[in-house]
Short mmCIF file of C-alpha atoms in Angstrom, two decimals:
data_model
loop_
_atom_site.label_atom_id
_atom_site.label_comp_id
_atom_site.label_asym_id
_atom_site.label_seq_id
_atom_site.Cartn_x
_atom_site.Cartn_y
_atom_site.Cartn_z
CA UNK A 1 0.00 0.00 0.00
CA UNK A 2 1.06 3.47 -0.74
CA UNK A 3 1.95 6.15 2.11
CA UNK A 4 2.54 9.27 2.06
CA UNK A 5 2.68 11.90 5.28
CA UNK A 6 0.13 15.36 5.12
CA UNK A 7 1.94 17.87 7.25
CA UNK A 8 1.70 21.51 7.79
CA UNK A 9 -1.71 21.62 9.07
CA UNK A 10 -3.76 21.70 12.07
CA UNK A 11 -6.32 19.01 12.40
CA UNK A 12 -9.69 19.30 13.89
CA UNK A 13 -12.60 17.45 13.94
CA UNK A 14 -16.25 17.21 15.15
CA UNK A 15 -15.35 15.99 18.34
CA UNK A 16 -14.25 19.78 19.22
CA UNK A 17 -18.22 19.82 19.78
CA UNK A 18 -17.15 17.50 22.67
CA UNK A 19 -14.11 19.21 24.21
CA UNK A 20 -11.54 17.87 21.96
CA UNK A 21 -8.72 20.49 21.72
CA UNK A 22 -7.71 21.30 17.49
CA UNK A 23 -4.13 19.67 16.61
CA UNK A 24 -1.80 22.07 15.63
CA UNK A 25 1.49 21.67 13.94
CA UNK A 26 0.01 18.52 12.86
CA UNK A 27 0.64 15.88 10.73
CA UNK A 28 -1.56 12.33 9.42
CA UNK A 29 0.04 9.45 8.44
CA UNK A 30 -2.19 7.87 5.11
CA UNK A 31 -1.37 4.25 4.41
CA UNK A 32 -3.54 2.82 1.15
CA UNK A 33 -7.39 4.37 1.77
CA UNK A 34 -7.28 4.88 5.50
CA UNK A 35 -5.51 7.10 7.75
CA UNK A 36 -2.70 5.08 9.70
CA UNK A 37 -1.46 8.06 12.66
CA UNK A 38 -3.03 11.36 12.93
CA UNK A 39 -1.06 13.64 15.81
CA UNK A 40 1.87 15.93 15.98
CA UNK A 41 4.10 16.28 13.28
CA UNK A 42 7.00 14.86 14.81
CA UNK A 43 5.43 11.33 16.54
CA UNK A 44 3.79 10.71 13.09
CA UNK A 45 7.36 11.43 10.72
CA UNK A 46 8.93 9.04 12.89
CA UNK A 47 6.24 6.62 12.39
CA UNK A 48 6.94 6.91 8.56
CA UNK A 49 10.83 8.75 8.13
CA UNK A 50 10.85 7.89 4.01
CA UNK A 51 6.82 8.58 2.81
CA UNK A 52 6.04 11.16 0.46
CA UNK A 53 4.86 14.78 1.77
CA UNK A 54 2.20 16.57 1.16
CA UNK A 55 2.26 20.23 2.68
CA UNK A 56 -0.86 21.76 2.99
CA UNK A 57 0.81 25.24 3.79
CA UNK A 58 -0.81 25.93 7.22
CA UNK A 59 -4.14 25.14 6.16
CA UNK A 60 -7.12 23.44 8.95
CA UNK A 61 -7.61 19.84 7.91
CA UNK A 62 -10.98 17.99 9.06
CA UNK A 63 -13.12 15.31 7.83
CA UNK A 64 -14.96 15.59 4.22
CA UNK A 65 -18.41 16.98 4.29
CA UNK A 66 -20.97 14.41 4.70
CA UNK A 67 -24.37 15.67 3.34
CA UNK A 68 -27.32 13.44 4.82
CA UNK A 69 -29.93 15.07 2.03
CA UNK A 70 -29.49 14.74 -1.65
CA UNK A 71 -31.13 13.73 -4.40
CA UNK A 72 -28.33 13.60 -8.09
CA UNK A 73 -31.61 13.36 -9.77
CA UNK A 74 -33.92 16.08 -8.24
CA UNK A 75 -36.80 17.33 -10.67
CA UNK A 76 -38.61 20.23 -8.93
CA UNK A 77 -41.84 21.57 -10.96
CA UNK A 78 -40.74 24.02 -13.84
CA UNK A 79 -38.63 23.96 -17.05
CA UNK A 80 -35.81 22.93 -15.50
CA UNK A 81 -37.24 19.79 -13.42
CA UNK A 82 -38.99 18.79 -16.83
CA UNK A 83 -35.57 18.24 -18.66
CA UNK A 84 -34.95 16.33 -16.10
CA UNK A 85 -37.73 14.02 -15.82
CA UNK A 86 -37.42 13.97 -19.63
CA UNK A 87 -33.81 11.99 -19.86
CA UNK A 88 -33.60 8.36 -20.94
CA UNK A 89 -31.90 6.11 -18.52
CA UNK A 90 -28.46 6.52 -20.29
CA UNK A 91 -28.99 10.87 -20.06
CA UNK A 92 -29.83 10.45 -16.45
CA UNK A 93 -26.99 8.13 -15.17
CA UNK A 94 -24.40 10.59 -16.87
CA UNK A 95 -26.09 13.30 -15.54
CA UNK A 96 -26.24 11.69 -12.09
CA UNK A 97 -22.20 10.62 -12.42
CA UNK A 98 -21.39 14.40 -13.20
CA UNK A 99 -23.44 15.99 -10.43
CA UNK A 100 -21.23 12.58 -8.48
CA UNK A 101 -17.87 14.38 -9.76
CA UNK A 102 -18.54 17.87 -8.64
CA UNK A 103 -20.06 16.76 -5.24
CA UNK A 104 -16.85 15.22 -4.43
CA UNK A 105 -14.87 18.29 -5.87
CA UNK A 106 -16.96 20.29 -3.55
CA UNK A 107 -15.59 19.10 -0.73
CA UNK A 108 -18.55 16.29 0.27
CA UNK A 109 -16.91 12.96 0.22
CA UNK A 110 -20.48 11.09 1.54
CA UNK A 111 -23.95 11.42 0.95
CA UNK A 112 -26.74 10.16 1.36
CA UNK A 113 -29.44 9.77 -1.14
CA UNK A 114 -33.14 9.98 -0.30
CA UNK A 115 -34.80 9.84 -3.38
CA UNK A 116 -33.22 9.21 -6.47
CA UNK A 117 -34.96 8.06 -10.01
CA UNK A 118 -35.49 4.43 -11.40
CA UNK A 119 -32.65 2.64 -9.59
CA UNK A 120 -30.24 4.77 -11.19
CA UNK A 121 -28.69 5.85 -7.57
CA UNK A 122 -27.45 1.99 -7.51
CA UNK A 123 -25.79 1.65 -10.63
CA UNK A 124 -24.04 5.11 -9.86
CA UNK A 125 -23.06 3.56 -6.64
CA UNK A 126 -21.71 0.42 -8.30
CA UNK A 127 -19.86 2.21 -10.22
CA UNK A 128 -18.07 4.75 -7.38
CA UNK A 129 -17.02 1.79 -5.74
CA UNK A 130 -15.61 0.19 -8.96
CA UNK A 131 -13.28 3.31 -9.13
CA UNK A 132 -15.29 3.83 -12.97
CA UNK A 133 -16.56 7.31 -11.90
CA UNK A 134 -15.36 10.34 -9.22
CA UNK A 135 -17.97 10.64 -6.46
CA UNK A 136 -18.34 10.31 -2.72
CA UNK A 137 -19.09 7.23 -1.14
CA UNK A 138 -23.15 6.66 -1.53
CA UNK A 139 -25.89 5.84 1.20
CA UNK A 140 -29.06 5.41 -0.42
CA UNK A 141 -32.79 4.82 0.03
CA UNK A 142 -33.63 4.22 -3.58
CA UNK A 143 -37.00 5.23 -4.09
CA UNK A 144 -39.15 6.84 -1.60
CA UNK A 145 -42.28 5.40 -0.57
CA UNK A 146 -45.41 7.61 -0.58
CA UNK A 147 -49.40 6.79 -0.74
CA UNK A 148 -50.94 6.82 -4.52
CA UNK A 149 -51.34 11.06 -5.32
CA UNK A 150 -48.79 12.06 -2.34
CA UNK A 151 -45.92 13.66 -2.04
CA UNK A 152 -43.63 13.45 -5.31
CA UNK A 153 -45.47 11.00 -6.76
CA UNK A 154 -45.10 11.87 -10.11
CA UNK A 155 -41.55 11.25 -10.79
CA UNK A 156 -39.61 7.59 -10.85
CA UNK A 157 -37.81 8.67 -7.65
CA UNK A 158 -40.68 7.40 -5.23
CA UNK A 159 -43.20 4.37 -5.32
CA UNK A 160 -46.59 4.39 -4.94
CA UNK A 161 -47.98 2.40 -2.08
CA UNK A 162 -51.35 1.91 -0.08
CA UNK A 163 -52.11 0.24 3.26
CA UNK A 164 -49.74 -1.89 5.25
CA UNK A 165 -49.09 -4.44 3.02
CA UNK A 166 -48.54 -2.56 0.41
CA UNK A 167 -46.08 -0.02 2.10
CA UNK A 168 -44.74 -3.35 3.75
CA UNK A 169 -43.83 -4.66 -0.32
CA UNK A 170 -42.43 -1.18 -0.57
CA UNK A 171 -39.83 -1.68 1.93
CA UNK A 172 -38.84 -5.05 0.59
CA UNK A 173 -38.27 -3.99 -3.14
CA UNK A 174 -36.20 -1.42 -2.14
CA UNK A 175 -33.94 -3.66 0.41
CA UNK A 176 -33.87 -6.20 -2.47
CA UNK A 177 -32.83 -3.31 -4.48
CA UNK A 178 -29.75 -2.78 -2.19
CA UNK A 179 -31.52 0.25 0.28
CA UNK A 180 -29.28 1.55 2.80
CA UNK A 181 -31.95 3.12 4.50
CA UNK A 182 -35.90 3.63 3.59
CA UNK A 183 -37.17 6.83 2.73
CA UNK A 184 -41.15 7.40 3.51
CA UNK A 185 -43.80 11.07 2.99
CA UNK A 186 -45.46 10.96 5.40
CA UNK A 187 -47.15 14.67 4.52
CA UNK A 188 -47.26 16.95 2.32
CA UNK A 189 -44.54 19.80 1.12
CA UNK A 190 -43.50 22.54 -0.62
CA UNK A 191 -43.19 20.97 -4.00
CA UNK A 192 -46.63 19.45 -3.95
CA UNK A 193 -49.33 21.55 -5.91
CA UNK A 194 -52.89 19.95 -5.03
CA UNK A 195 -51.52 19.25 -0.98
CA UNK A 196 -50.34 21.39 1.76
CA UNK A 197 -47.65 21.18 4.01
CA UNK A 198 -49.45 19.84 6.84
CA UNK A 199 -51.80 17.30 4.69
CA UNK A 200 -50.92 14.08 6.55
CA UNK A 201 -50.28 11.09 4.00
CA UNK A 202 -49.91 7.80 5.46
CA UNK A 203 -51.87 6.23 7.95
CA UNK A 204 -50.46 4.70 11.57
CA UNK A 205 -50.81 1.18 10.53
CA UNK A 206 -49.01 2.50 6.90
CA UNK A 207 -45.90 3.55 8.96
CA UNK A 208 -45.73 1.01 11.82
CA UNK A 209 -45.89 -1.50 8.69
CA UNK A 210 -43.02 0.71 7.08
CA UNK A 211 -40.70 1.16 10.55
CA UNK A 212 -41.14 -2.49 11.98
CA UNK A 213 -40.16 -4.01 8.14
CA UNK A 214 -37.05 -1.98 7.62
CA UNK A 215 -36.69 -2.29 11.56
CA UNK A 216 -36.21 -6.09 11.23
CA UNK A 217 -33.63 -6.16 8.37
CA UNK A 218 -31.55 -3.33 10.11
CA UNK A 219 -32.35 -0.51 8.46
CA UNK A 220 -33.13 3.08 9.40
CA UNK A 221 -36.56 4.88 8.14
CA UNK A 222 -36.09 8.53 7.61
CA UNK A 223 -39.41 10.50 6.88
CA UNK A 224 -40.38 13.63 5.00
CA UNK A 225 -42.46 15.66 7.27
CA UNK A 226 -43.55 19.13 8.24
CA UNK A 227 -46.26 19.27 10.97
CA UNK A 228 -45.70 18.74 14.39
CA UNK A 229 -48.88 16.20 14.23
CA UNK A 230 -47.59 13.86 12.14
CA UNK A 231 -44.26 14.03 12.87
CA UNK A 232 -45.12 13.20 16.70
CA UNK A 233 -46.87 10.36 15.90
CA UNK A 234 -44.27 9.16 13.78
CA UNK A 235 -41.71 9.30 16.74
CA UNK A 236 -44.01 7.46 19.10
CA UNK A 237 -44.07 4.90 16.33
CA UNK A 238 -40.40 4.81 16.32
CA UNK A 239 -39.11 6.80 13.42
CA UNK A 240 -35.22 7.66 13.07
CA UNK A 241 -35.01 10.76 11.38
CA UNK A 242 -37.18 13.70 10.22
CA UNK A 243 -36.49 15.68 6.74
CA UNK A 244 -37.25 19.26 7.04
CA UNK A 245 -39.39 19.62 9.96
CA UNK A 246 -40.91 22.84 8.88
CA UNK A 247 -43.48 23.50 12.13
CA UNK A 248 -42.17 21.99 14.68
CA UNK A 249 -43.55 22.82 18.33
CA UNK A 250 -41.25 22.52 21.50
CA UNK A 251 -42.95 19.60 22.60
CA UNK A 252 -42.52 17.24 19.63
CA UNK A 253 -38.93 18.43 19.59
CA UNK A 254 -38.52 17.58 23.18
CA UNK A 255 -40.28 14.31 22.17
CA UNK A 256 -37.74 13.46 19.52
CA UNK A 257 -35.09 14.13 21.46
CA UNK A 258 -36.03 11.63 24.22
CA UNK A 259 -36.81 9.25 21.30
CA UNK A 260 -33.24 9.79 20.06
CA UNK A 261 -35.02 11.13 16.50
CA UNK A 262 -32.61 12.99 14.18
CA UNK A 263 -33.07 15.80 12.22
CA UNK A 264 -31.96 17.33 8.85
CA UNK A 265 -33.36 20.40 8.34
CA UNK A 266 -33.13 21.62 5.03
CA UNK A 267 -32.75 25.24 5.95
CA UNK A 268 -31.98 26.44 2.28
CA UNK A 269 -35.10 25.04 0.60
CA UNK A 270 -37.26 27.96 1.98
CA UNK A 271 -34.75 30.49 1.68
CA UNK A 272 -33.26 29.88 -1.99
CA UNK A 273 -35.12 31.94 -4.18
CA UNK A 274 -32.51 32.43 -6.58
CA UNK A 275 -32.38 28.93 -7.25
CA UNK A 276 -36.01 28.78 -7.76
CA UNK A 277 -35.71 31.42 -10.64
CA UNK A 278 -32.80 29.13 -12.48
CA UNK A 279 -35.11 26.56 -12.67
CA UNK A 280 -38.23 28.01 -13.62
CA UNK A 281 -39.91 26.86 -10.63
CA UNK A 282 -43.51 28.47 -10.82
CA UNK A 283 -44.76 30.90 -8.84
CA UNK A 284 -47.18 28.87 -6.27
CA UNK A 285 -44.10 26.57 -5.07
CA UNK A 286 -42.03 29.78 -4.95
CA UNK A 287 -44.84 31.25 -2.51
CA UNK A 288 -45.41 28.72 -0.29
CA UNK A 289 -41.17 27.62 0.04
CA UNK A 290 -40.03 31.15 0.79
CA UNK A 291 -43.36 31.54 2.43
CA UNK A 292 -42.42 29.10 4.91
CA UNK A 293 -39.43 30.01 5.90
CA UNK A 294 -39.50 32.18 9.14
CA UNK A 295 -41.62 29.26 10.44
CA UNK A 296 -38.82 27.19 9.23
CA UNK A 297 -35.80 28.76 11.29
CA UNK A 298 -37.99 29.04 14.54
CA UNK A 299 -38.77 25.23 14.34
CA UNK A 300 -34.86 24.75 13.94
CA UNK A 301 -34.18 26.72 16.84
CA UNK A 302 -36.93 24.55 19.17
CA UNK A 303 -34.97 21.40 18.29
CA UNK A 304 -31.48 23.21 18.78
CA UNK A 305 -33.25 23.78 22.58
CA UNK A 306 -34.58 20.01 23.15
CA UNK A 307 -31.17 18.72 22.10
CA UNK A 308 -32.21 17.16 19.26
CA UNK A 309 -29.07 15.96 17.16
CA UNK A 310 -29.02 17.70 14.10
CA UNK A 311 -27.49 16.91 10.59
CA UNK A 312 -26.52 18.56 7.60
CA UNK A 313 -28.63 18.27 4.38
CA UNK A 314 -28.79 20.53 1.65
CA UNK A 315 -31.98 19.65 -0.66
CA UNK A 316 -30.61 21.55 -3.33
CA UNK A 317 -27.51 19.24 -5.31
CA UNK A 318 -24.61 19.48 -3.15
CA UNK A 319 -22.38 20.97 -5.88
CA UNK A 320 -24.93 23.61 -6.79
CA UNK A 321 -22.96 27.06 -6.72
CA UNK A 322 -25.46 29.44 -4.76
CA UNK A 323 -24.86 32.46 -2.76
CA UNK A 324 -20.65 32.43 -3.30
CA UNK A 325 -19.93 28.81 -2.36
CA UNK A 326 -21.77 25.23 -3.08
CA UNK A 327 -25.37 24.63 -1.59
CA UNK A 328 -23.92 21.97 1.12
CA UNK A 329 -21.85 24.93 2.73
CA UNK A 330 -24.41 27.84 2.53
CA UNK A 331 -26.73 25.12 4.24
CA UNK A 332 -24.00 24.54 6.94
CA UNK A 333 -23.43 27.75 7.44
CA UNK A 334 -27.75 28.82 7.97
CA UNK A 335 -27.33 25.40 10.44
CA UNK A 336 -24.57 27.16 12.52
CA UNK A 337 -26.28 30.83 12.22
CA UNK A 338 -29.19 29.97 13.54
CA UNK A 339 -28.14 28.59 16.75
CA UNK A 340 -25.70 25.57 16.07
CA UNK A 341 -22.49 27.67 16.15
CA UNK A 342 -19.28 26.79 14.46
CA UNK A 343 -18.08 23.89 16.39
CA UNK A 344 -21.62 22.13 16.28
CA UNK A 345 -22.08 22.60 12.49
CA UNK A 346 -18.62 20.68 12.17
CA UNK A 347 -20.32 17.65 14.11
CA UNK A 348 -23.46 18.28 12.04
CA UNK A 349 -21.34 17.77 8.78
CA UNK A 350 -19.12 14.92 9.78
CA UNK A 351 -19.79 12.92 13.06
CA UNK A 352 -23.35 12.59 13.76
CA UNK A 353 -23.75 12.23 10.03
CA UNK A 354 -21.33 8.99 10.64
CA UNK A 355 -23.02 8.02 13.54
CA UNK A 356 -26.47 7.97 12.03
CA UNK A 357 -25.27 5.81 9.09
CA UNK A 358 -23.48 3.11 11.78
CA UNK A 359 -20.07 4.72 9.98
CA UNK A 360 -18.16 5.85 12.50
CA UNK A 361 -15.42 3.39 12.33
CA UNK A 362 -15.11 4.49 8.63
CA UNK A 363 -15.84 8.37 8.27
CA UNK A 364 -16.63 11.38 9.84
CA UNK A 365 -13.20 11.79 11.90
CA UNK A 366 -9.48 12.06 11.35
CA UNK A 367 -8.27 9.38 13.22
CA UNK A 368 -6.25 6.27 12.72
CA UNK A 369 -9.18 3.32 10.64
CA UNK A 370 -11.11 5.62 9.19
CA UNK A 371 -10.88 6.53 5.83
CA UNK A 372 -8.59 9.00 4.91
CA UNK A 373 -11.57 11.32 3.45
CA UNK A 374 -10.06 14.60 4.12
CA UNK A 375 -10.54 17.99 3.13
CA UNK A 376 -8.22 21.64 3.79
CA UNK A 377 -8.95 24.92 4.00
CA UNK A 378 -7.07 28.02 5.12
CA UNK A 379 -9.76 29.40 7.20
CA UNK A 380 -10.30 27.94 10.91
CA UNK A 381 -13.78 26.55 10.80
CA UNK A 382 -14.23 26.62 14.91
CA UNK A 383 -14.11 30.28 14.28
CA UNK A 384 -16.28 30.50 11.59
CA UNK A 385 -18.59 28.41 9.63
CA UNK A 386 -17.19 30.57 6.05
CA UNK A 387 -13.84 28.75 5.90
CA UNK A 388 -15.63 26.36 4.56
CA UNK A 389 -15.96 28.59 1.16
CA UNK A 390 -12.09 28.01 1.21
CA UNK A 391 -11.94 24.45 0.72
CA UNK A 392 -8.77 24.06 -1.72
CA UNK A 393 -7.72 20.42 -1.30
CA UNK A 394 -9.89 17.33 -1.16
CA UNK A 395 -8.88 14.06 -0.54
CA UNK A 396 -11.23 10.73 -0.82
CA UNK A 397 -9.68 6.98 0.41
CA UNK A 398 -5.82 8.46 0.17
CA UNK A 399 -6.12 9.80 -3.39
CA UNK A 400 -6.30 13.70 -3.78
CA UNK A 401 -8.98 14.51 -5.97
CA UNK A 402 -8.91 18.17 -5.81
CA UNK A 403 -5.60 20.78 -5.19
CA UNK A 404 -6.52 24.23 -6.22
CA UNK A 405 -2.34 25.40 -5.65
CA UNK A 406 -1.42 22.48 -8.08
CA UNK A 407 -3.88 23.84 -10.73
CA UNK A 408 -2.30 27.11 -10.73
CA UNK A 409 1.06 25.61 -11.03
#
């Protein structure tokens, strides 16, 4: 296996949410994909007197971005979601692979995929871990489930179910599929023209079926939701994650809390008007997105209060430039504005993202096992959630896949 030493750097990680102290004057030790020694520069050269150097000229080193909410295949209403829903399957898996490449380039070396068109998401997968295309590694639900007429039903990115059996098949085709995790809607959203946000979509015995099927073979259910109705009884019933959670009260964030019920927010999708406009999304989802959005932030603040563990997810695709930087940082950066702080949003974009996914002996850390998924910046991102718009080196399994100082060389 090949080594070679990254020095010049100070290393931090999520775990400064925790009291770990930053490593300065640091170096890490990469032997074939994983990281081998991680600690100051001197222990580690003597671990490894010969390996090749890479200096990273003083930059911060930490984990690669892990964004818990993408879709490479999203098709929101308007022009630009019908060219999408209009590829053939060979359009849409290069299309996918390319929005792969730039993810990665941005700086997210994980994701995880919660609704992604006609299988496509597993062929992309097979092919990232085949070393045939760039991209991070891939966690994916397949298709989401959703009642006949719910939310996002009209694309190949969900399946149509009704009553417990049928959501209960649902679960099974996408394990036999190769699901990482199941995807459910259980209400309405912003995307949805004949529905509102708070139009509840499944009923209990449609989500107990959905929970204790993906329950038995090991797998996590994570649910698109918005009203603090539904979403309560969902907890109660046992569910591991909520998407958005646009109207939240303090009570059913206190409740997922004590239920141990993640959630990924989504902050950008009610604030991204420009987005919107590139793709020609009309005027009714525009209204009732942006319209939702001071609702939005308080309900993010009332599960920032319960202590409900919170995760980066951006919505929009990862890579998507928006605002001066990619969509997975300007989401970060709303995350750690609006109560999370600095240090937190580093755990929400790296740790608890590994810990949800049972990865944490694999990603989300620099330390010695895990994969050596790395990323630099020159900015300290304990100080501020911005250095993150100065990512200029990204690493994925020991391989650099991005040096900005090399290109101008």
């Amino acid at each position: 296996m090949h080594e070679v030493v990254i020095v010049n750097c100070t290393v931090v990680d999520g775990r400064a949410a925790e009291g770990a102290a930053p490593l300065h004057d640091a170096a890490v030790l990469v032997r074939g994909e994983r990281v081998a020694a991680a600690g100051p520069r001197a222990d580690v050269l003597r671990t490894a007197p010969d390996a090749p150097r890479i200096d990273l000229g003083g930059a911060h080193l930490t984990p690669g971005l892990v964004n818990m909410h993408t879709h490479l295949s999203l098709s929101l209403p308007g022009a630009g979601g019908e060219a999408v829903k209009a590829m053939g399957p060979h359009d849409l898996a290069l299309y996918m692979a390319g929005g792969a490449r730039r993810t990665l380039e941005c700086g997210v070396t994980t994701v995880r995929c919660v609704a992604e068109k006609d299988g496509a998401d597993f062929a992309l997968r097979r092919a990232i871990e085949a070393g045939q295309v760039a991209g991070p590694r891939l966690y994916t639900a397949g298709r989401a489930l959703v009642s006949t007429g719910g939310h996002g039903h009209e694309g190949g990115d969900t399946l149509e179910c009704d009553g417990a059996d049928g959501f209960r098949r649902g679960v099974r085709s996408q394990l036999k599929a190769g699901a990482d995790l199941i995807k459910v809607m259980i209400s309405g959203g912003i995307a949805g023209e004949h529905e509102r946000i708070d139009t509840p979509q499944l009923f209990g015995d449609e989500l107990a079926a959905v929970l204790d099927t993906a329950h038995a073979w090991g797998r996590k259910v994570t649910a698109h939701a918005g009203p603090a109705a539904v979403i309560a009884a969902a907890v109660e019933l046992g569910l591991d994650c909520v998407e958005h959670g646009y109207e939240l009260t303090p009570q059913v964030a206190a409740a997922m809390a004590g239920q141990g019920t993640a959630l990924v927010p989504t902050l950008l999708v009610t604030r991204c008007k420009e987005f919107f406009d590139q793709l020609g999304v009309p005027e009714w989802m525009q209204c009732r997105a942006l319209g939702a959005g001071p609702r939005h932030l308080e309900s993010y603040a009332m599960a920032l209060a319960a202590g409900v563990t919170v995760m980066l997810g951006s919505d929009m695709p990862p890579f998507w430039p928006f605002e001066g930087t990619s969509a997975t940082v300007r989401e970060l950066e709303h995350m750690s504005e609006g109560g999370l702080g600095p240090a937190g949003a580093l755990r929400a974009a790296t740790l608890d993202p590994a810990r949800w996914l049972g990865a944490e002996a694999d990603i989300g850390t620099v330390q010695p096992g895990r994969y050596a998924d790395l990323i630099a910046m020159d900015g300290d991102p304990l100080a501020g959630t911005a250095a993150f718009r100065g990512i200029r080196w990204v690493m994925k399994g020991g391989t650099v896949v991005r040096d900005d100082r090399a290109t101008r060389r």
